Amino acid sequence: AQTVTQSQPEMSVQEAETVTLSCTYDTSESDYYLFWYKQPPSRQMILVIRQEAYKQQNATENRFSVNFQKAAKSFSLKISDSQLGDAAMYFCAPLAGSQGGSEKLVFGKGMKLTVNP
Amino acid sequence: EAQVTQNPRYLITVTGKKLTVTCSQNMNHEYMSWYRQDPGLGLRQIYYSMNVEVTDKGDVPEGYKVSRKEKRNFPLILESPSPNQTSLYFCASIDSGSYNEQFFGPGTRLTVL
């Protein structure tokens, strides 16, 4: 069974600074995708970034990047130049079955990010 | 516009009164899923469907039913709601051709008194 751990329930960062959100997981799968989702106060779930487990290169999406350590089963999210609009709950979600064999998405418990002006 | 819609967005009901939360997607995705979100627990999967007439239990299926008679619709049914089913519910549609990315509906806030 998959488990996902986001060890920090809350974090804060100053506007324009950099913050890293941690996530570790456990899976027996060898090929899978990993996702970070953002949930602002509107409650909408918004995809921030995704990573394919078979790719060694870490994914980057504008100010968002990941540090994926497959052997350590670690998938952290780095937010650079933090903006007030980045304030939200962030969920880590690894998904087994990159070939579409499993749609079971297991989420971490989430981490509330506050951005201070 | 590609989207997942849920109705109702908000619902207050009483214990035992059957209800259905509808979910519809216009992306022709085969896979769909239901989650519930509770404080401190994150999102947990209730049921998922891999295609029409194919459904399977997630982590917390007790007290829920689903059906998948058409590809675009995946309703969640609470036959006899109880207060412990008070939660925020999300439907998701899954693009198996693109990283299995999940597209979420806007959520349904359910309160069972």
Tab-separated table of C-alpha atoms in Angstrom:
chain	number	residue	atom	x	y	z
A	1	ALA	CA	0.000	0.000	0.000
A	2	GLN	CA	1.153	3.506	-0.712
A	3	THR	CA	1.736	5.950	2.085
A	4	VAL	CA	2.582	9.620	1.794
A	5	THR	CA	4.073	11.790	4.526
A	6	GLN	CA	4.150	15.547	4.632
A	7	SER	CA	5.851	16.070	7.942
A	8	GLN	CA	5.299	19.826	8.272
A	9	PRO	CA	1.632	20.775	8.705
A	10	GLU	CA	2.368	24.488	8.384
A	11	MET	CA	5.098	26.737	7.057
A	12	SER	CA	5.536	30.422	6.446
A	13	VAL	CA	7.768	32.357	4.088
A	14	GLN	CA	8.482	35.989	3.408
A	15	GLU	CA	7.378	37.357	0.071
A	16	ALA	CA	10.143	37.011	-2.562
A	17	GLU	CA	11.955	34.359	-0.516
A	18	THR	CA	12.346	30.661	-1.294
A	19	VAL	CA	10.615	27.842	0.552
A	20	THR	CA	10.847	24.063	0.278
A	21	LEU	CA	7.967	21.732	1.082
A	22	SER	CA	8.936	18.165	1.920
A	23	CYS	CA	7.213	14.923	0.979
A	24	THR	CA	8.226	11.311	1.418
A	25	TYR	CA	6.332	8.270	0.288
A	26	ASP	CA	6.409	4.549	0.164
A	27	THR	CA	5.469	2.467	-2.842
A	28	SER	CA	6.347	-0.914	-4.283
A	29	GLU	CA	5.879	0.333	-7.825
A	30	SER	CA	8.893	1.003	-9.997
A	31	ASP	CA	7.277	3.292	-12.524
A	32	TYR	CA	4.883	6.019	-11.481
A	33	TYR	CA	4.102	9.702	-11.556
A	34	LEU	CA	4.193	12.184	-8.701
A	35	PHE	CA	2.230	15.382	-8.359
A	36	TRP	CA	2.027	18.477	-6.230
A	37	TYR	CA	-1.396	20.090	-5.968
A	38	LYS	CA	-2.251	23.500	-4.572
A	39	GLN	CA	-5.551	24.287	-2.870
A	40	PRO	CA	-6.171	28.014	-2.343
A	41	PRO	CA	-9.039	29.301	-0.181
A	42	SER	CA	-11.374	28.785	-3.136
A	43	ARG	CA	-10.874	25.020	-2.445
A	44	GLN	CA	-10.161	24.292	-6.091
A	45	MET	CA	-7.458	21.652	-6.562
A	46	ILE	CA	-4.825	23.029	-8.922
A	47	LEU	CA	-1.975	21.015	-10.376
A	48	VAL	CA	1.347	22.711	-9.636
A	49	ILE	CA	3.891	20.316	-11.070
A	50	ARG	CA	4.361	16.665	-12.000
A	51	GLN	CA	7.331	14.332	-12.172
A	52	GLU	CA	7.798	11.029	-13.946
A	53	ALA	CA	9.622	8.572	-11.729
A	54	TYR	CA	11.709	7.141	-14.567
A	55	LYS	CA	13.108	10.562	-15.433
A	56	GLN	CA	16.238	11.586	-13.593
A	57	GLN	CA	15.826	15.231	-14.462
A	58	ASN	CA	13.851	17.189	-11.888
A	59	ALA	CA	10.724	18.903	-13.188
A	60	THR	CA	10.545	22.678	-13.302
A	61	GLU	CA	7.557	24.911	-13.921
A	62	ASN	CA	8.388	28.622	-13.748
A	63	ARG	CA	9.015	29.402	-10.049
A	64	PHE	CA	8.222	25.846	-8.980
A	65	SER	CA	10.688	22.990	-9.066
A	66	VAL	CA	11.033	19.601	-7.478
A	67	ASN	CA	13.865	17.696	-5.918
A	68	PHE	CA	13.062	14.071	-6.676
A	69	GLN	CA	15.168	11.443	-4.968
A	70	LYS	CA	13.804	8.109	-6.154
A	71	ALA	CA	15.969	5.883	-3.988
A	72	ALA	CA	15.084	7.902	-0.910
A	73	LYS	CA	11.432	8.155	-2.036
A	74	SER	CA	11.503	11.867	-1.495
A	75	PHE	CA	9.674	14.447	-3.582
A	76	SER	CA	10.080	17.998	-2.301
A	77	LEU	CA	8.685	21.161	-3.870
A	78	LYS	CA	10.692	24.365	-4.026
A	79	ILE	CA	8.909	27.673	-4.540
A	80	SER	CA	11.202	30.510	-5.550
A	81	ASP	CA	10.387	34.220	-5.325
A	82	SER	CA	7.303	33.468	-3.231
A	83	GLN	CA	4.243	35.536	-3.979
A	84	LEU	CA	1.168	36.310	-1.912
A	85	GLY	CA	-0.877	34.199	-4.306
A	86	ASP	CA	1.167	31.147	-3.378
A	87	ALA	CA	-0.528	31.031	0.010
A	88	ALA	CA	-2.525	27.793	0.035
A	89	MET	CA	-2.641	24.209	1.160
A	90	TYR	CA	-0.193	22.048	-0.751
A	91	PHE	CA	-0.678	18.339	-1.251
A	92	CYS	CA	1.866	15.812	-2.393
A	93	ALA	CA	0.372	12.914	-4.371
A	94	PRO	CA	2.298	10.027	-5.859
A	95	LEU	CA	0.370	7.828	-8.264
A	96	ALA	CA	1.261	4.291	-9.191
A	97	GLY	CA	0.791	2.967	-12.687
A	98	SER	CA	2.335	5.217	-15.276
A	99	GLN	CA	0.815	3.022	-17.952
A	100	GLY	CA	-2.639	3.763	-16.762
A	101	GLY	CA	-2.837	0.569	-14.774
A	102	SER	CA	-3.814	2.195	-11.516
A	103	GLU	CA	-5.666	5.380	-10.859
A	104	LYS	CA	-5.279	5.244	-7.116
A	105	LEU	CA	-4.024	8.641	-6.090
A	106	VAL	CA	-2.880	8.779	-2.496
A	107	PHE	CA	-2.526	12.235	-1.027
A	108	GLY	CA	-0.449	13.487	1.838
A	109	LYS	CA	-2.293	15.261	4.621
A	110	GLY	CA	-1.327	18.621	3.246
A	111	MET	CA	0.769	21.574	4.333
A	112	LYS	CA	-0.540	25.075	4.857
A	113	LEU	CA	1.761	27.717	3.408
A	114	THR	CA	1.507	31.308	4.589
A	115	VAL	CA	3.248	34.060	2.643
A	116	ASN	CA	4.071	37.149	4.677
A	117	PRO	CA	4.298	40.525	2.913
B	1	GLU	CA	-13.739	24.464	-22.067
B	2	ALA	CA	-12.494	21.218	-20.540
B	3	GLN	CA	-14.008	20.841	-17.118
B	4	VAL	CA	-15.433	18.673	-14.370
B	5	THR	CA	-18.702	19.838	-12.874
B	6	GLN	CA	-20.275	18.819	-9.592
B	7	ASN	CA	-23.718	19.500	-8.212
B	8	PRO	CA	-24.739	20.635	-5.762
B	9	ARG	CA	-21.847	22.758	-4.537
B	10	TYR	CA	-23.318	22.996	-1.060
B	11	LEU	CA	-25.792	20.694	0.658
B	12	ILE	CA	-27.176	20.501	4.170
B	13	THR	CA	-29.265	17.436	4.897
B	14	VAL	CA	-30.444	15.245	7.739
B	15	THR	CA	-29.411	11.786	8.811
B	16	GLY	CA	-30.925	9.034	6.695
B	17	LYS	CA	-32.167	11.109	3.784
B	18	LYS	CA	-30.784	9.661	0.577
B	19	LEU	CA	-28.830	12.024	-1.614
B	20	THR	CA	-26.860	12.025	-4.845
B	21	VAL	CA	-23.953	14.247	-5.807
B	22	THR	CA	-23.562	14.415	-9.548
B	23	CYS	CA	-20.272	14.605	-11.421
B	24	SER	CA	-19.820	15.166	-15.126
B	25	GLN	CA	-16.754	15.607	-17.340
B	26	ASN	CA	-16.516	16.729	-20.955
B	27	MET	CA	-13.013	15.423	-21.725
B	28	ASN	CA	-13.989	11.889	-22.752
B	29	HIS	CA	-11.816	10.439	-19.994
B	30	GLU	CA	-12.283	6.787	-19.165
B	31	TYR	CA	-11.161	7.062	-15.559
B	32	MET	CA	-12.999	8.968	-12.849
B	33	SER	CA	-12.712	9.077	-9.089
B	34	TRP	CA	-14.335	10.409	-5.921
B	35	TYR	CA	-12.461	11.777	-2.894
B	36	ARG	CA	-13.422	13.202	0.431
B	37	GLN	CA	-11.353	15.841	2.196
B	38	ASP	CA	-11.313	16.170	5.953
B	39	PRO	CA	-9.132	18.453	8.101
B	40	GLY	CA	-5.867	16.805	9.036
B	41	LEU	CA	-6.535	13.790	6.824
B	42	GLY	CA	-5.970	15.179	3.360
B	43	LEU	CA	-7.915	13.675	0.488
B	44	ARG	CA	-8.959	10.059	0.618
B	45	GLN	CA	-10.297	8.072	-2.288
B	46	ILE	CA	-13.844	6.737	-1.949
B	47	TYR	CA	-14.431	4.972	-5.277
B	48	TYR	CA	-12.990	5.046	-8.736
B	49	SER	CA	-14.097	3.895	-12.160
B	50	MET	CA	-11.902	2.675	-14.987
B	51	ASN	CA	-14.654	2.723	-17.583
B	52	VAL	CA	-18.382	2.448	-18.103
B	53	GLU	CA	-19.850	-0.193	-15.770
B	54	VAL	CA	-16.443	-0.736	-14.120
B	55	THR	CA	-16.043	0.616	-10.589
B	56	ASP	CA	-13.865	-0.290	-7.611
B	57	LYS	CA	-13.480	0.674	-3.982
B	58	GLY	CA	-10.952	3.172	-2.787
B	59	ASP	CA	-9.777	3.592	0.791
B	60	VAL	CA	-13.023	4.742	2.424
B	61	PRO	CA	-15.985	3.244	0.511
B	62	GLU	CA	-18.264	2.446	3.458
B	63	GLY	CA	-21.588	4.263	3.265
B	64	TYR	CA	-21.195	5.242	-0.385
B	65	LYS	CA	-22.302	3.899	-3.733
B	66	VAL	CA	-21.384	4.913	-7.249
B	67	SER	CA	-22.518	4.096	-10.737
B	68	ARG	CA	-21.006	4.595	-14.174
B	69	LYS	CA	-23.651	4.118	-16.819
B	70	GLU	CA	-22.183	6.705	-19.169
B	71	LYS	CA	-18.595	7.724	-19.687
B	72	ARG	CA	-19.167	11.366	-18.796
B	73	ASN	CA	-21.117	10.875	-15.541
B	74	PHE	CA	-20.039	9.385	-12.220
B	75	PRO	CA	-22.575	10.120	-9.468
B	76	LEU	CA	-21.877	9.531	-5.784
B	77	ILE	CA	-24.809	8.159	-3.814
B	78	LEU	CA	-25.296	8.269	-0.066
B	79	GLU	CA	-28.178	5.899	0.652
B	80	SER	CA	-28.449	6.782	4.348
B	81	PRO	CA	-26.163	9.683	5.205
B	82	SER	CA	-24.735	9.991	8.690
B	83	PRO	CA	-22.995	12.912	10.420
B	84	ASN	CA	-19.570	11.305	9.922
B	85	GLN	CA	-20.060	11.805	6.193
B	86	THR	CA	-19.983	15.552	6.652
B	87	SER	CA	-17.063	16.499	4.441
B	88	LEU	CA	-15.822	18.209	1.315
B	89	TYR	CA	-16.179	15.940	-1.699
B	90	PHE	CA	-14.226	16.094	-4.933
B	91	CYS	CA	-14.828	14.340	-8.193
B	92	ALA	CA	-11.868	13.898	-10.527
B	93	SER	CA	-11.482	12.881	-14.128
B	94	ILE	CA	-8.221	11.279	-15.158
B	95	ASP	CA	-6.325	11.723	-18.391
B	96	SER	CA	-4.602	8.367	-18.849
B	97	GLY	CA	-2.945	9.683	-21.992
B	98	SER	CA	-1.173	12.487	-20.174
B	99	TYR	CA	0.670	11.401	-17.040
B	100	ASN	CA	-2.579	10.227	-15.454
B	101	GLU	CA	-3.208	13.836	-14.513
B	102	GLN	CA	-6.345	14.248	-12.442
B	103	PHE	CA	-8.719	17.105	-13.204
B	104	PHE	CA	-10.792	18.034	-10.197
B	105	GLY	CA	-14.293	19.387	-9.932
B	106	PRO	CA	-14.958	22.430	-7.732
B	107	GLY	CA	-15.970	20.379	-4.706
B	108	THR	CA	-19.230	19.769	-2.832
B	109	ARG	CA	-19.530	20.817	0.784
B	110	LEU	CA	-21.886	18.344	2.494
B	111	THR	CA	-23.233	18.735	6.007
B	112	VAL	CA	-25.276	15.928	7.550
B	113	LEU	CA	-27.171	16.934	10.674
